[in-house]
Short mmCIF file of C-alpha atoms in Angstrom, two decimals:
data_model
loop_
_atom_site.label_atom_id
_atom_site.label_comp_id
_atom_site.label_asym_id
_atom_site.label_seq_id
_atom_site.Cartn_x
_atom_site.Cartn_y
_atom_site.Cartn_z
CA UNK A 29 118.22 59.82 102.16
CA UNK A 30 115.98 56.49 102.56
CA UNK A 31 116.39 55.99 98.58
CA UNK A 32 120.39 56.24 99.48
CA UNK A 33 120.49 53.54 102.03
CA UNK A 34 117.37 51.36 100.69
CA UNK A 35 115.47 52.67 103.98
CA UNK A 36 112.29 53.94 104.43
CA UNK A 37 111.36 57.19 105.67
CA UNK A 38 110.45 55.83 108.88
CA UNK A 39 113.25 53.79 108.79
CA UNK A 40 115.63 56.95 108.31
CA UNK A 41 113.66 58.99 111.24
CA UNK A 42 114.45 56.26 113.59
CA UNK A 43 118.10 55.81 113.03
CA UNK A 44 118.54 59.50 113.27
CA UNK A 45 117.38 59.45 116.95
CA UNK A 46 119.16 56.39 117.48
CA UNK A 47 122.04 57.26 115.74
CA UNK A 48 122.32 59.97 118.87
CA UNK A 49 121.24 57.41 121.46
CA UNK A 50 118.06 58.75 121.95
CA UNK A 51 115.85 55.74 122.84
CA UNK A 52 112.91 55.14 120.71
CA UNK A 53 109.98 52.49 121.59
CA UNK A 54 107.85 52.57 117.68
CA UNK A 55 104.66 51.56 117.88
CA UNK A 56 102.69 49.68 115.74
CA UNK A 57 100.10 46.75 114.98
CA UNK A 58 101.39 45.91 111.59
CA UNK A 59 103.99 42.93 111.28
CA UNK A 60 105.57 44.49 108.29
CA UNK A 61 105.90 47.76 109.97
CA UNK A 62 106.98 46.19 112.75
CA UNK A 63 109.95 44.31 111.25
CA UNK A 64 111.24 47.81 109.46
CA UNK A 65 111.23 49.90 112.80
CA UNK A 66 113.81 46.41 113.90
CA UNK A 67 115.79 47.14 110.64
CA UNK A 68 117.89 49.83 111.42
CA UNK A 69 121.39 48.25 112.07
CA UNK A 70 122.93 47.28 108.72
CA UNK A 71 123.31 51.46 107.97
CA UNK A 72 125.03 54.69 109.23
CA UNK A 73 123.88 57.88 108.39
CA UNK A 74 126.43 60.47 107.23
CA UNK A 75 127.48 63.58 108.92
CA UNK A 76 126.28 65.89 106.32
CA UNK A 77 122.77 63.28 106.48
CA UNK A 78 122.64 63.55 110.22
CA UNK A 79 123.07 67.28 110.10
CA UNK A 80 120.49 67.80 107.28
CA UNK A 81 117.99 66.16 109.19
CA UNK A 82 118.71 67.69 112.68
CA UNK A 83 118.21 71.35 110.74
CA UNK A 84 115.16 70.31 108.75
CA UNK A 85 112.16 72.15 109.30
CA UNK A 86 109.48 70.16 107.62
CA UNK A 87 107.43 68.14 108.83
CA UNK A 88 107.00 70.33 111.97
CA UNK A 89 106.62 67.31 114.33
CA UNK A 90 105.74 63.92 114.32
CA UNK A 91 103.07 64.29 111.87
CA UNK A 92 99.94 65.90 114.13
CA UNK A 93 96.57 67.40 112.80
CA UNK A 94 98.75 70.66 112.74
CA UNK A 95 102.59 72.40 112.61
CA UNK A 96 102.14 73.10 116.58
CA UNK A 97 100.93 69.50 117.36
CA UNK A 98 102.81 65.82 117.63
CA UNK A 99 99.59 64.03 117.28
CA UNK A 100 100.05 62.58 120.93
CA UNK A 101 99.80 65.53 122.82
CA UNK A 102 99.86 69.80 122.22
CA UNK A 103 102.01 71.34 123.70
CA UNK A 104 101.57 75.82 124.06
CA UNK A 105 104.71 77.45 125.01
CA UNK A 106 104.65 81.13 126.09
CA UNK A 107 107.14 83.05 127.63
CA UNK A 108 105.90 82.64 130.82
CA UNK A 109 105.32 78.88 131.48
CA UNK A 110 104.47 75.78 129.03
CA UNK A 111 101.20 73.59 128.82
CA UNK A 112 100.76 70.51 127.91
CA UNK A 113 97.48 69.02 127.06
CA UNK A 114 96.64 65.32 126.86
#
């Protein structure tokens, strides 16, 4: 999809949640990255793109040490209540 639009994968992540006003703050020290995560106006993402995306599967999260993990935070769900560790 990034290839398609001359985006990055970042790049494509963030105008997906923005695409469905979501609000996103990106984070990050480097002026280059920086500049991309601003990037995001000059494209749309399809239908069939935004749709492909919202079903994917893969990565599991954010990118964590694991598929049950964001990398900020776990959080274990069970039937009876939810956790969340910091």
């Amino acid at each position: 999809i990034g290839k398609a639009h001359g985006k990055t994968g970042t790049q494509v992540a963030l105008k997906w949640l923005v695409q469905q006003r979501i609000p996103v703050i990106p984070k990050s020290k480097n002026p280059k990255h920086l500049m991309e995560n601003m990037d995001l106006f000059d494209f749309q993402l399809t239908s069939s793109e935004m749709a492909w995306l919202t079903a994917a599967t893969s990565p599991a999260t954010a990118g964590g040490p694991n598929a049950h993990d964001s990398g900020d935070c776990s959080v274990a769900i069970d039937e009876e209540h939810v956790e969340v560790h910091v």
